[in-house]
Tab-separated table of C-alpha atoms and ligand atoms in Angstrom:
chain	number	residue	atom	x	y	z
T	224	MET	CA	10.108	31.385	6.613
T	225	VAL	CA	8.420	30.993	9.991
T	226	GLU	CA	10.234	29.651	13.030
T	227	ALA	CA	8.528	26.272	12.737
T	228	ASP	CA	10.278	25.666	9.407
T	229	ARG	CA	13.655	25.681	11.099
T	230	MET	CA	12.659	22.590	13.054
T	231	ARG	CA	15.020	19.736	12.325
T	232	VAL	CA	13.419	16.389	11.700
T	233	SER	CA	14.854	12.894	11.483
T	234	VAL	CA	12.893	10.259	9.607
T	235	ILE	CA	13.758	6.726	10.698
T	236	GLY	CA	13.137	4.144	7.986
T	237	THR	CA	13.324	5.101	4.302
T	238	GLY	CA	10.843	2.716	2.687
T	239	TYR	CA	7.689	3.957	0.936
T	240	LEU	CA	6.507	5.814	3.998
T	241	GLY	CA	9.813	7.177	5.281
T	242	ALA	CA	11.356	8.258	1.983
T	243	THR	CA	8.124	9.979	0.964
T	244	THR	CA	7.735	11.664	4.348
T	245	ALA	CA	11.369	12.840	4.363
T	246	ALA	CA	11.266	14.278	0.840
T	247	CYS	CA	7.910	16.004	1.403
T	248	LEU	CA	9.066	17.605	4.666
T	249	ALA	CA	12.213	18.903	2.957
T	250	GLU	CA	9.974	20.279	0.211
T	251	LEU	CA	7.938	22.054	2.890
T	252	GLY	CA	11.137	23.759	4.073
T	253	PHE	CA	12.251	21.627	7.023
T	254	GLU	CA	15.768	20.382	7.571
T	255	VAL	CA	15.452	16.629	7.248
T	256	LEU	CA	17.766	13.704	7.921
T	257	GLY	CA	16.556	10.342	6.635
T	258	LEU	CA	17.955	7.307	8.446
T	259	ASP	CA	17.994	3.659	7.487
T	260	VAL	CA	19.998	0.668	8.653
T	261	ASP	CA	20.202	-0.494	5.014
T	262	GLU	CA	23.438	1.050	3.681
T	263	ALA	CA	22.560	0.277	0.061
T	264	LYS	CA	19.237	2.090	0.318
T	265	ILE	CA	20.896	5.133	1.885
T	266	GLU	CA	23.561	5.191	-0.837
T	267	MET	CA	20.851	5.133	-3.518
T	268	LEU	CA	18.908	7.953	-1.885
T	269	ARG	CA	22.078	10.014	-1.418
T	270	SER	CA	22.646	9.831	-5.143
T	271	GLY	CA	19.065	10.886	-5.809
T	272	ARG	CA	17.714	7.493	-6.823
T	273	VAL	CA	14.468	6.271	-5.273
T	274	PRO	CA	14.561	2.499	-4.572
T	275	PHE	CA	10.913	1.990	-5.564
T	276	PHE	CA	8.321	3.336	-7.985
T	277	GLU	CA	6.455	6.331	-6.596
T	278	PRO	CA	5.292	8.968	-9.072
T	279	GLY	CA	6.554	12.467	-8.246
T	280	LEU	CA	8.953	11.398	-5.511
T	281	ALA	CA	12.278	11.409	-7.387
T	282	PRO	CA	12.071	15.143	-8.268
T	283	LEU	CA	11.376	15.973	-4.608
T	284	VAL	CA	14.353	13.898	-3.443
T	285	ALA	CA	16.521	15.616	-6.062
T	286	SER	CA	15.468	19.118	-5.049
T	287	GLY	CA	15.822	18.289	-1.344
T	288	LEU	CA	19.366	17.038	-1.909
T	289	GLU	CA	20.219	20.056	-4.028
T	290	SER	CA	18.935	22.560	-1.474
T	291	GLY	CA	20.832	20.716	1.283
T	292	ARG	CA	17.630	20.396	3.316
T	293	LEU	CA	17.467	16.630	2.743
T	294	ARG	CA	20.311	14.369	3.797
T	295	PHE	CA	20.630	10.681	4.604
T	296	THR	CA	22.535	8.703	7.200
T	297	THR	CA	22.827	5.293	8.832
T	298	SER	CA	23.860	6.751	12.203
T	299	PHE	CA	21.406	6.994	15.090
T	300	ALA	CA	23.907	9.157	17.000
T	301	GLU	CA	23.896	11.658	14.140
T	302	ALA	CA	20.081	11.665	13.976
T	303	ALA	CA	19.804	12.251	17.732
T	304	GLU	CA	22.341	15.058	17.612
T	305	PHE	CA	20.704	16.694	14.590
T	306	ALA	CA	16.958	16.596	15.153
T	307	ASP	CA	14.389	17.931	17.622
T	308	LEU	CA	11.662	15.704	16.253
T	309	HIS	CA	12.120	12.065	15.234
T	310	LEU	CA	9.553	10.307	13.061
T	311	ILE	CA	9.490	6.516	13.131
T	312	CYS	CA	8.490	5.257	9.692
T	313	VAL	CA	9.739	1.654	9.680
T	314	GLY	CA	7.727	-1.329	8.477
T	315	THR	CA	5.558	-3.645	10.562
T	316	PRO	CA	5.194	-6.713	8.338
T	317	GLN	CA	3.170	-9.814	9.134
T	318	LYS	CA	5.178	-11.935	11.574
T	319	ASP	CA	4.033	-15.465	10.828
T	320	GLU	CA	0.971	-17.623	10.334
T	321	SER	CA	-0.648	-16.076	13.415
T	322	GLY	CA	-1.093	-12.886	11.382
T	323	ALA	CA	0.333	-10.774	14.204
T	324	ALA	CA	2.496	-7.756	13.382
T	325	ASP	CA	6.274	-8.049	13.556
T	326	LEU	CA	7.296	-5.149	15.774
T	327	SER	CA	11.027	-5.835	15.691
T	328	TYR	CA	11.834	-2.854	13.438
T	329	VAL	CA	9.796	-0.426	15.539
T	330	ASN	CA	11.299	-1.732	18.773
T	331	SER	CA	14.781	-1.584	17.358
T	332	ALA	CA	14.300	2.012	16.129
T	333	VAL	CA	13.425	3.100	19.674
T	334	ASP	CA	16.136	0.958	21.276
T	335	ARG	CA	18.836	2.346	18.996
T	336	LEU	CA	17.762	5.982	19.058
T	337	ALA	CA	16.962	6.349	22.779
T	338	PRO	CA	20.493	5.974	24.218
T	339	HIS	CA	21.559	9.018	22.156
T	340	LEU	CA	18.738	11.296	23.320
T	341	THR	CA	20.562	13.454	25.842
T	342	ARG	CA	18.353	16.530	25.444
T	343	PRO	CA	14.562	16.922	25.519
T	344	SER	CA	13.255	15.285	22.332
T	345	VAL	CA	10.026	14.336	20.688
T	346	VAL	CA	9.628	10.948	18.976
T	347	VAL	CA	6.502	10.334	16.921
T	348	GLY	CA	5.561	7.008	15.377
T	349	ARG	CA	3.932	6.942	11.924
T	350	SER	CA	4.110	3.170	11.392
T	351	THR	CA	0.976	1.015	11.636
T	352	VAL	CA	1.065	-0.814	14.984
T	353	PRO	CA	-1.286	-2.927	17.100
T	354	VAL	CA	-3.210	-0.891	19.650
T	355	GLY	CA	-1.230	-0.676	22.889
T	356	THR	CA	2.204	-0.630	21.236
T	357	ALA	CA	2.790	3.121	21.605
T	358	ALA	CA	2.213	3.143	25.370
T	359	THR	CA	4.787	0.368	25.774
T	360	LEU	CA	7.243	2.208	23.533
T	361	ALA	CA	6.770	5.493	25.402
T	362	ALA	CA	7.828	3.810	28.644
T	363	ARG	CA	10.723	2.075	26.902
T	364	LEU	CA	11.912	5.374	25.399
T	365	ALA	CA	11.859	7.208	28.738
T	366	ALA	CA	13.669	4.325	30.416
T	367	LEU	CA	16.454	4.094	27.817
T	368	ALA	CA	17.022	7.786	27.034
T	369	PRO	CA	19.524	9.787	29.121
T	370	ALA	CA	16.914	12.587	28.875
T	371	GLY	CA	14.486	10.311	30.714
T	372	ALA	CA	10.901	11.547	30.757
T	373	GLU	CA	11.995	14.493	28.613
T	374	ALA	CA	12.179	12.058	25.706
T	375	GLU	CA	8.486	11.915	24.847
T	376	LEU	CA	6.616	9.722	22.404
T	377	GLY	CA	3.424	10.354	20.441
T	378	TRP	CA	1.724	8.412	17.644
T	379	SER	CA	0.544	9.921	14.378
T	380	PRO	CA	-0.506	7.288	11.838
T	381	GLU	CA	-0.180	7.975	8.115
T	382	PHE	CA	-2.861	7.142	5.601
T	383	LEU	CA	-0.917	7.372	2.389
T	384	ARG	CA	-1.713	5.279	-0.616
T	385	GLU	CA	1.116	3.952	-2.724
T	386	GLY	CA	1.211	5.797	-6.010
T	387	PHE	CA	-0.258	8.885	-4.348
T	388	GLY	CA	2.231	9.096	-1.488
T	389	VAL	CA	3.444	12.626	-2.225
T	390	GLU	CA	-0.048	14.010	-2.640
T	391	ASP	CA	-1.344	12.189	0.466
T	392	THR	CA	1.595	13.456	2.557
T	393	LEU	CA	1.401	17.085	1.449
T	394	ARG	CA	-2.404	17.184	1.454
T	395	PRO	CA	-3.652	14.514	3.858
T	396	ASN	CA	-7.401	14.304	4.437
T	397	ARG	CA	-6.775	14.434	8.183
T	398	ILE	CA	-3.916	14.477	10.667
T	399	VAL	CA	-4.343	12.339	13.766
T	400	LEU	CA	-2.034	12.624	16.746
T	401	GLY	CA	-2.153	10.480	19.856
T	402	THR	CA	-0.551	12.257	22.804
T	403	ASP	CA	-1.270	13.946	26.106
T	404	SER	CA	1.950	15.951	25.989
T	405	PRO	CA	1.741	19.654	25.062
T	406	ARG	CA	5.346	19.490	23.809
T	407	VAL	CA	4.593	16.613	21.431
T	408	GLU	CA	1.458	18.374	20.185
T	409	LYS	CA	3.354	21.635	19.622
T	410	ALA	CA	6.057	19.866	17.573
T	411	VAL	CA	3.575	17.982	15.382
T	412	ARG	CA	1.404	21.069	14.847
T	413	ALA	CA	4.553	22.944	13.776
T	414	LEU	CA	5.300	20.175	11.280
T	415	TRP	CA	1.910	20.488	9.593
T	416	HIS	CA	1.137	24.167	10.244
T	417	ARG	CA	0.482	24.895	6.574
T	418	GLN	CA	-1.909	21.978	6.267
T	419	VAL	CA	-3.724	23.016	9.447
T	420	ASP	CA	-3.959	26.606	8.143
T	421	GLU	CA	-5.518	25.244	4.959
T	422	GLY	CA	-8.262	23.686	7.059
T	423	ILE	CA	-7.116	20.066	7.115
T	424	PRO	CA	-8.601	18.552	10.300
T	425	PHE	CA	-6.079	17.975	13.099
T	426	LEU	CA	-7.382	15.554	15.709
T	427	VAL	CA	-5.634	15.027	19.021
T	428	THR	CA	-6.495	11.772	20.772
T	429	ASP	CA	-4.963	9.398	23.279
T	430	LEU	CA	-2.302	6.991	22.021
T	431	GLN	CA	-4.664	4.029	21.739
T	432	THR	CA	-7.267	5.857	19.682
T	433	ALA	CA	-4.615	7.140	17.281
T	434	GLU	CA	-3.286	3.616	16.771
T	435	LEU	CA	-6.795	2.295	16.239
T	436	VAL	CA	-7.771	4.976	13.698
T	437	LYS	CA	-5.284	3.548	11.242
T	438	VAL	CA	-6.209	-0.117	11.539
T	439	ALA	CA	-9.913	0.709	11.687
T	440	ALA	CA	-9.621	2.731	8.459
T	441	ASN	CA	-7.851	-0.118	6.659
T	442	ALA	CA	-10.290	-2.688	8.052
T	443	PHE	CA	-13.186	-0.594	6.763
T	444	LEU	CA	-11.648	-0.240	3.292
T	445	ALA	CA	-10.932	-3.979	3.088
T	446	THR	CA	-14.491	-4.720	4.215
T	447	LYS	CA	-15.932	-2.425	1.573
T	448	ILE	CA	-13.962	-4.164	-1.182
T	449	SER	CA	-14.914	-7.627	0.094
T	450	PHE	CA	-18.536	-6.546	0.401
T	451	ILE	CA	-18.800	-5.734	-3.282
T	452	ASN	CA	-16.844	-8.877	-4.124
T	453	ALA	CA	-19.356	-10.926	-2.121
T	454	MET	CA	-22.066	-9.244	-4.205
T	455	ALA	CA	-20.089	-10.302	-7.288
T	456	GLU	CA	-20.260	-13.935	-6.140
T	457	VAL	CA	-24.017	-13.687	-5.725
T	458	SER	CA	-24.449	-11.795	-9.003
T	459	GLU	CA	-22.652	-14.472	-10.970
T	460	VAL	CA	-24.985	-17.242	-9.889
T	461	ALA	CA	-28.140	-15.106	-9.775
T	462	GLY	CA	-27.710	-13.790	-13.303
T	463	ALA	CA	-27.061	-10.183	-12.204
T	464	ASP	CA	-24.348	-7.702	-13.119
T	465	VAL	CA	-22.158	-6.489	-10.257
T	466	ILE	CA	-20.866	-3.456	-12.164
T	467	GLN	CA	-24.389	-2.083	-12.575
T	468	LEU	CA	-25.121	-3.042	-8.989
T	469	ALA	CA	-22.068	-1.132	-7.707
T	470	GLU	CA	-22.957	1.880	-9.808
T	471	ALA	CA	-26.494	1.945	-8.472
T	472	LEU	CA	-25.241	1.639	-4.890
T	473	SER	CA	-22.718	4.438	-5.376
T	474	PHE	CA	-25.410	7.099	-5.855
T	475	ASP	CA	-26.391	6.668	-2.217
T	476	ASP	CA	-23.910	9.065	-0.679
T	477	ARG	CA	-24.007	7.143	2.579
T	478	ILE	CA	-22.404	4.292	0.614
T	479	GLY	CA	-20.393	6.122	-2.032
T	480	GLY	CA	-18.609	4.625	-5.019
T	481	LYS	CA	-15.018	4.582	-3.793
T	482	PHE	CA	-13.485	1.215	-2.902
T	483	LEU	CA	-16.532	-0.441	-4.372
T	484	GLY	CA	-14.663	-1.793	-7.375
T	485	PRO	CA	-15.343	-5.542	-7.761
T	486	GLY	CA	-12.665	-7.818	-9.141
T	487	LEU	CA	-9.660	-9.763	-8.024
T	488	GLY	CA	-9.633	-8.043	-4.653
T	489	PHE	CA	-7.097	-6.354	-2.445
T	490	GLY	CA	-3.416	-7.046	-1.925
T	491	GLY	CA	-0.347	-4.992	-1.127
T	492	GLY	CA	1.753	-4.310	1.906
T	493	CYS	CA	-1.066	-2.884	4.023
T	494	LEU	CA	-4.667	-4.053	3.810
T	495	PRO	CA	-4.085	-7.842	3.985
T	496	LYS	CA	-1.540	-7.778	6.797
T	497	ASP	CA	-3.297	-4.996	8.688
T	498	ILE	CA	-6.602	-6.857	8.949
T	499	ARG	CA	-4.764	-10.000	10.080
T	500	ALA	CA	-2.740	-8.119	12.695
T	501	PHE	CA	-5.932	-6.423	13.877
T	502	MET	CA	-7.630	-9.809	14.371
T	503	ALA	CA	-4.570	-11.168	16.189
T	504	ARG	CA	-4.580	-8.161	18.504
T	505	ALA	CA	-8.324	-8.456	19.188
T	506	ASP	CA	-7.686	-12.060	20.133
T	507	GLU	CA	-4.973	-10.997	22.613
T	508	LEU	CA	-7.330	-8.399	24.060
T	509	GLY	CA	-10.045	-11.011	24.555
T	510	VAL	CA	-12.443	-9.445	22.022
T	511	GLU	CA	-11.871	-11.869	19.150
T	512	PRO	CA	-15.611	-12.065	18.232
T	513	ALA	CA	-15.696	-8.299	17.632
T	514	LEU	CA	-13.476	-8.732	14.584
T	515	SER	CA	-14.383	-12.234	13.453
T	516	PHE	CA	-16.095	-10.660	10.422
T	517	LEU	CA	-12.614	-9.719	9.171
T	518	ARG	CA	-11.865	-13.426	8.787
T	519	GLU	CA	-14.737	-13.511	6.307
T	520	VAL	CA	-13.428	-10.355	4.605
T	521	ASP	CA	-10.078	-12.101	4.129
T	522	ALA	CA	-11.747	-15.327	2.939
T	523	ILE	CA	-13.915	-13.514	0.350
T	524	ASN	CA	-10.781	-11.799	-0.892
T	525	GLN	CA	-8.886	-15.094	-1.272
T	526	ARG	CA	-11.862	-16.710	-3.037
T	527	ARG	CA	-11.653	-14.063	-5.774
T	528	ARG	CA	-8.256	-15.406	-6.714
T	529	ALA	CA	-9.559	-18.976	-6.884
T	530	ARG	CA	-12.581	-17.856	-8.935
T	531	THR	CA	-10.364	-16.050	-11.459
T	532	ILE	CA	-8.375	-19.235	-11.942
T	533	ASP	CA	-11.611	-21.239	-12.374
T	534	ILE	CA	-12.881	-18.896	-15.064
T	535	ALA	CA	-9.570	-19.124	-16.940
T	536	ARG	CA	-9.722	-22.935	-16.692
T	537	GLN	CA	-13.259	-22.974	-18.074
T	538	LEU	CA	-12.225	-20.739	-20.958
T	539	ILE	CA	-9.430	-23.034	-22.066
T	540	GLY	CA	-11.794	-25.937	-21.683
T	541	GLY	CA	-10.369	-28.085	-18.908
T	542	GLY	CA	-6.896	-28.432	-17.416
T	543	PHE	CA	-4.054	-25.955	-17.655
T	544	ALA	CA	-1.418	-28.530	-18.548
T	545	GLY	CA	0.341	-27.551	-21.752
T	546	SER	CA	-1.651	-24.324	-22.223
T	547	ARG	CA	-0.148	-20.882	-22.740
T	548	VAL	CA	-1.447	-18.221	-20.404
T	549	ALA	CA	-0.676	-14.496	-20.666
T	550	VAL	CA	-0.889	-12.498	-17.441
T	551	LEU	CA	-1.118	-8.723	-17.716
T	552	GLY	CA	-0.053	-7.194	-14.411
T	553	ALA	CA	2.182	-8.252	-11.531
T	554	ALA	CA	1.977	-5.278	-9.153
T	555	PHE	CA	-0.751	-5.378	-6.491
T	556	LYS	CA	-2.290	-2.306	-8.091
T	557	PRO	CA	-1.493	0.021	-10.998
T	558	ASN	CA	1.089	2.826	-10.671
T	559	SER	CA	3.134	0.759	-8.261
T	560	ASP	CA	5.974	-1.732	-8.513
T	561	ASP	CA	4.977	-3.317	-5.218
T	562	ILE	CA	4.320	-7.050	-5.449
T	563	ARG	CA	3.696	-7.714	-1.748
T	564	ASP	CA	0.682	-10.028	-1.496
T	565	SER	CA	-0.083	-9.242	-5.126
T	566	PRO	CA	-3.295	-10.967	-6.255
T	567	ALA	CA	-1.986	-10.923	-9.846
T	568	LEU	CA	1.237	-12.770	-9.073
T	569	ASP	CA	-0.525	-15.190	-6.772
T	570	VAL	CA	-2.901	-16.166	-9.587
T	571	ALA	CA	-0.032	-16.371	-12.107
T	572	ALA	CA	2.039	-18.617	-9.828
T	573	THR	CA	-0.889	-20.912	-9.047
T	574	ILE	CA	-1.747	-21.358	-12.729
T	575	ALA	CA	1.913	-22.120	-13.480
T	576	SER	CA	1.914	-24.725	-10.718
T	577	LEU	CA	-1.063	-26.354	-12.454
T	578	GLY	CA	1.044	-26.962	-15.552
T	579	ALA	CA	0.482	-23.902	-17.749
T	580	GLN	CA	3.221	-21.898	-19.402
T	581	VAL	CA	2.585	-18.480	-17.891
T	582	THR	CA	4.065	-15.304	-19.347
T	583	VAL	CA	3.749	-12.128	-17.302
T	584	TYR	CA	4.117	-8.494	-18.290
T	585	ASP	CA	3.906	-5.463	-16.014
T	586	PRO	CA	4.967	-1.893	-16.825
T	587	ALA	CA	6.838	-1.409	-13.504
T	588	ALA	CA	7.034	-4.552	-11.395
T	589	LEU	CA	8.813	-7.002	-13.724
T	590	GLU	CA	12.134	-6.941	-11.935
T	591	ARG	CA	10.624	-7.607	-8.531
T	592	ALA	CA	8.282	-10.244	-9.921
T	593	ARG	CA	11.142	-12.069	-11.623
T	594	GLU	CA	13.082	-12.159	-8.388
T	595	ALA	CA	10.130	-13.487	-6.365
T	596	HIS	CA	8.856	-15.928	-9.010
T	597	PRO	CA	11.696	-17.143	-11.210
T	598	GLU	CA	9.488	-20.065	-12.311
T	599	LEU	CA	7.303	-17.768	-14.443
T	600	ASN	CA	8.153	-16.443	-17.900
T	601	TYR	CA	8.373	-12.702	-18.394
T	602	ALA	CA	7.909	-10.531	-21.457
T	603	ASP	CA	9.070	-6.959	-21.790
T	604	SER	CA	5.894	-5.779	-23.494
T	605	MET	CA	2.184	-6.484	-23.506
T	606	ARG	CA	2.476	-7.704	-27.098
T	607	GLY	CA	5.267	-10.075	-26.122
T	608	ALA	CA	3.250	-11.512	-23.252
T	609	VAL	CA	0.113	-12.264	-25.252
T	610	ALA	CA	1.884	-13.793	-28.271
T	611	ASP	CA	0.340	-17.222	-28.994
T	612	ALA	CA	-1.621	-17.226	-25.712
T	613	ASP	CA	-4.584	-19.570	-25.292
T	614	VAL	CA	-6.056	-17.150	-22.772
T	615	VAL	CA	-5.184	-13.640	-21.559
T	616	LEU	CA	-5.732	-12.606	-17.928
T	617	LEU	CA	-5.866	-8.896	-17.073
T	618	LEU	CA	-5.006	-8.848	-13.365
T	619	THR	CA	-3.711	-5.320	-12.619
T	620	GLU	CA	-5.557	-2.466	-14.295
T	621	TRP	CA	-2.683	-0.379	-15.677
T	622	ALA	CA	-3.825	2.292	-18.168
T	623	GLU	CA	-1.813	0.506	-20.875
T	624	PHE	CA	-4.063	-2.556	-20.500
T	625	ARG	CA	-7.297	-0.610	-20.162
T	626	GLU	CA	-6.512	1.146	-23.420
T	627	ALA	CA	-5.344	-1.955	-25.285
T	628	ASP	CA	-6.703	-2.432	-28.778
T	629	PRO	CA	-8.628	-5.732	-28.960
T	630	GLU	CA	-8.046	-5.965	-32.723
T	631	GLU	CA	-4.316	-5.585	-32.409
T	632	LEU	CA	-4.009	-8.056	-29.519
T	633	GLY	CA	-6.400	-10.380	-31.302
T	634	GLY	CA	-3.903	-10.665	-34.118
T	635	LEU	CA	-1.208	-11.875	-31.724
T	636	VAL	CA	-2.948	-14.464	-29.534
T	637	ALA	CA	-3.653	-18.094	-30.401
T	638	ARG	CA	-7.243	-17.756	-29.131
T	639	ARG	CA	-9.248	-14.600	-28.471
T	640	ARG	CA	-10.158	-15.314	-24.849
T	641	ILE	CA	-9.795	-12.847	-22.015
T	642	VAL	CA	-10.483	-12.890	-18.279
T	643	ASP	CA	-10.870	-9.304	-17.078
T	644	GLY	CA	-9.917	-9.745	-13.416
T	645	ARG	CA	-10.350	-6.038	-12.661
T	646	ASN	CA	-13.513	-5.210	-14.608
T	647	ALA	CA	-11.345	-2.737	-16.473
T	648	LEU	CA	-12.468	-3.327	-20.065
T	649	ASP	CA	-15.624	-2.685	-22.040
T	650	PRO	CA	-17.075	-6.162	-22.735
T	651	THR	CA	-19.113	-5.001	-25.741
T	652	PHE	CA	-16.058	-3.526	-27.413
T	653	TRP	CA	-13.966	-6.663	-26.866
T	654	ARG	CA	-16.717	-9.049	-27.907
T	655	ALA	CA	-17.202	-7.022	-31.082
T	656	SER	CA	-13.631	-7.993	-31.992
T	657	GLY	CA	-14.416	-11.654	-31.578
T	658	TRP	CA	-13.083	-12.112	-28.057
T	659	THR	CA	-14.697	-14.432	-25.537
T	660	TYR	CA	-14.810	-12.034	-22.613
T	661	ARG	CA	-15.295	-13.132	-18.976
T	662	ALA	CA	-15.206	-11.087	-15.801
T	663	LEU	CA	-15.920	-11.572	-12.113
T	664	GLY	CA	-19.506	-10.877	-11.088
T	665	ARG	CA	-20.873	-10.511	-14.614
T	666	GLN	CA	-22.622	-12.789	-17.086
Q	1432	UDX	C1	-3.967	1.333	1.569
Q	1432	UDX	C2	-4.864	2.454	2.104
Q	1432	UDX	O1	-5.676	2.948	1.039
Q	1432	UDX	C3	-4.023	3.576	2.692
Q	1432	UDX	O2	-4.850	4.578	3.237
Q	1432	UDX	C4	-3.145	2.992	3.768
Q	1432	UDX	O3	-2.308	3.981	4.321
Q	1432	UDX	C5	-2.297	1.850	3.208
Q	1432	UDX	O4	-3.139	0.864	2.626
Q	1432	UDX	P1	-2.479	0.949	-0.620
Q	1432	UDX	O5	-2.037	-0.350	-0.020
Q	1432	UDX	O6	-1.472	1.830	-1.257
Q	1432	UDX	O7	-3.197	1.851	0.502
Q	1432	UDX	O8	-3.545	0.556	-1.718
Q	1432	UDX	P2	-5.046	0.933	-2.071
Q	1432	UDX	O9	-5.074	1.945	-3.131
Q	1432	UDX	O10	-5.830	1.177	-0.847
Q	1432	UDX	O11	-5.515	-0.440	-2.723
Q	1432	UDX	C6	-5.456	-1.658	-1.958
Q	1432	UDX	C7	-5.891	-2.840	-2.783
Q	1432	UDX	O12	-7.287	-2.828	-2.939
Q	1432	UDX	C8	-5.296	-2.954	-4.179
Q	1432	UDX	O13	-4.893	-4.284	-4.406
Q	1432	UDX	C9	-6.450	-2.573	-5.083
Q	1432	UDX	O14	-6.346	-3.187	-6.332
Q	1432	UDX	C10	-7.628	-3.078	-4.288
Q	1432	UDX	N1	-8.896	-2.401	-4.574
Q	1432	UDX	C11	-9.039	-1.068	-4.311
Q	1432	UDX	C12	-9.980	-3.118	-5.064
Q	1432	UDX	O15	-9.873	-4.328	-5.306
Q	1432	UDX	N2	-11.159	-2.481	-5.295
Q	1432	UDX	C13	-11.329	-1.163	-5.045
Q	1432	UDX	O16	-12.427	-0.661	-5.267
Q	1432	UDX	C14	-10.239	-0.434	-4.535
């Protein structure tokens, strides 16, 4: 074990980002203390249970706990005493209608940690924040810490995708660090020395650029999805097929095929709120027109939900009142139980509000969906959800739905009608079993 591996790290915030970061660092050999203000979450993690669905994470938490390299606490004093490097991994949700980011958790992490920093320490933010936040926090940290200017702050955004969090943490496609402090750079290089040795790019920038890299990346991804969804809108009325269009575009390696999947659009805890916070920040900085295209990106994305509902309405031949609608999927994407800004649940709830009896099934997100939308019906299997349905809507492309047998499901529904909101099924195959198949952007 090299010296760097003896570095002690605290990870503040144990949500998707923090819990994954903490467990991966323990796996890499570091001594890690995860901290959260939520006692219940810490109790769960201490007993080896992960409070959310993230493939591959539970075994890492278990082995970290067993080796003693991974521990959890609710005490900032303990974290300050224990660690040389503190990683801030708390959430920055959307604040209100303005779309701006709520920085209260980030501010509070610094405010509560700083008074305990009596020796030189490095604090590095991983959360997604509006550009300019880190510089403010660095000053706040130095002012509040007994160590003064020896308590230094850098910013190193994460790019992990839910469902691939472990993989994206252990093998990121790049590491970005905003700092002008040699001590901060040394600590963060020590953290990722294996990854750097493997050739993963390590970019050192100023604080502002590091903050911007993250929101720019998410804005680009959201734009790419909305671009192909705009093409889907045009394709539908022009008599074209957006799936063939996307495939043809993807062979141009300047465009590429990733994030060019047309359908119900993006949701989740990152892309929607990050583009809104980015626009709000641009407005504050006086460069609102530079990002006004993101308003269109958001609008295209919302229109996909409305269009899906329209297609379902057409299929049942008029109003929803009294109809039975099966919704397959509640999570914002497959391999996740996250329902934050889930397009699937949004569509399900809207259809229910229009008078339909909506029954939802999802392989992982049922519990969360039930809590957020008690007005919907829930089934504990795909078969249960589609029983007697007048129309089936596939809204999250779990493998279980992609691989569904149209004959078998056909025997359960009242009418063989399906809206494929994720372009996940083979239309020819489904039509051959007598289904009326409709999708976004196709004839
Ligand atoms: C995203 C970024 O990918 C990640 O780098 C960042 O750190 C956090 O935000 P995540 O929210 O986990 O990650 O989801 P992602 O896999 O990016 O998917 C976002 C949404 O876009 C999902 O709702 C997905 O269904 C949708 N999507 C994705 C499409 O509609 N079409 C596509 O082609 C790709």
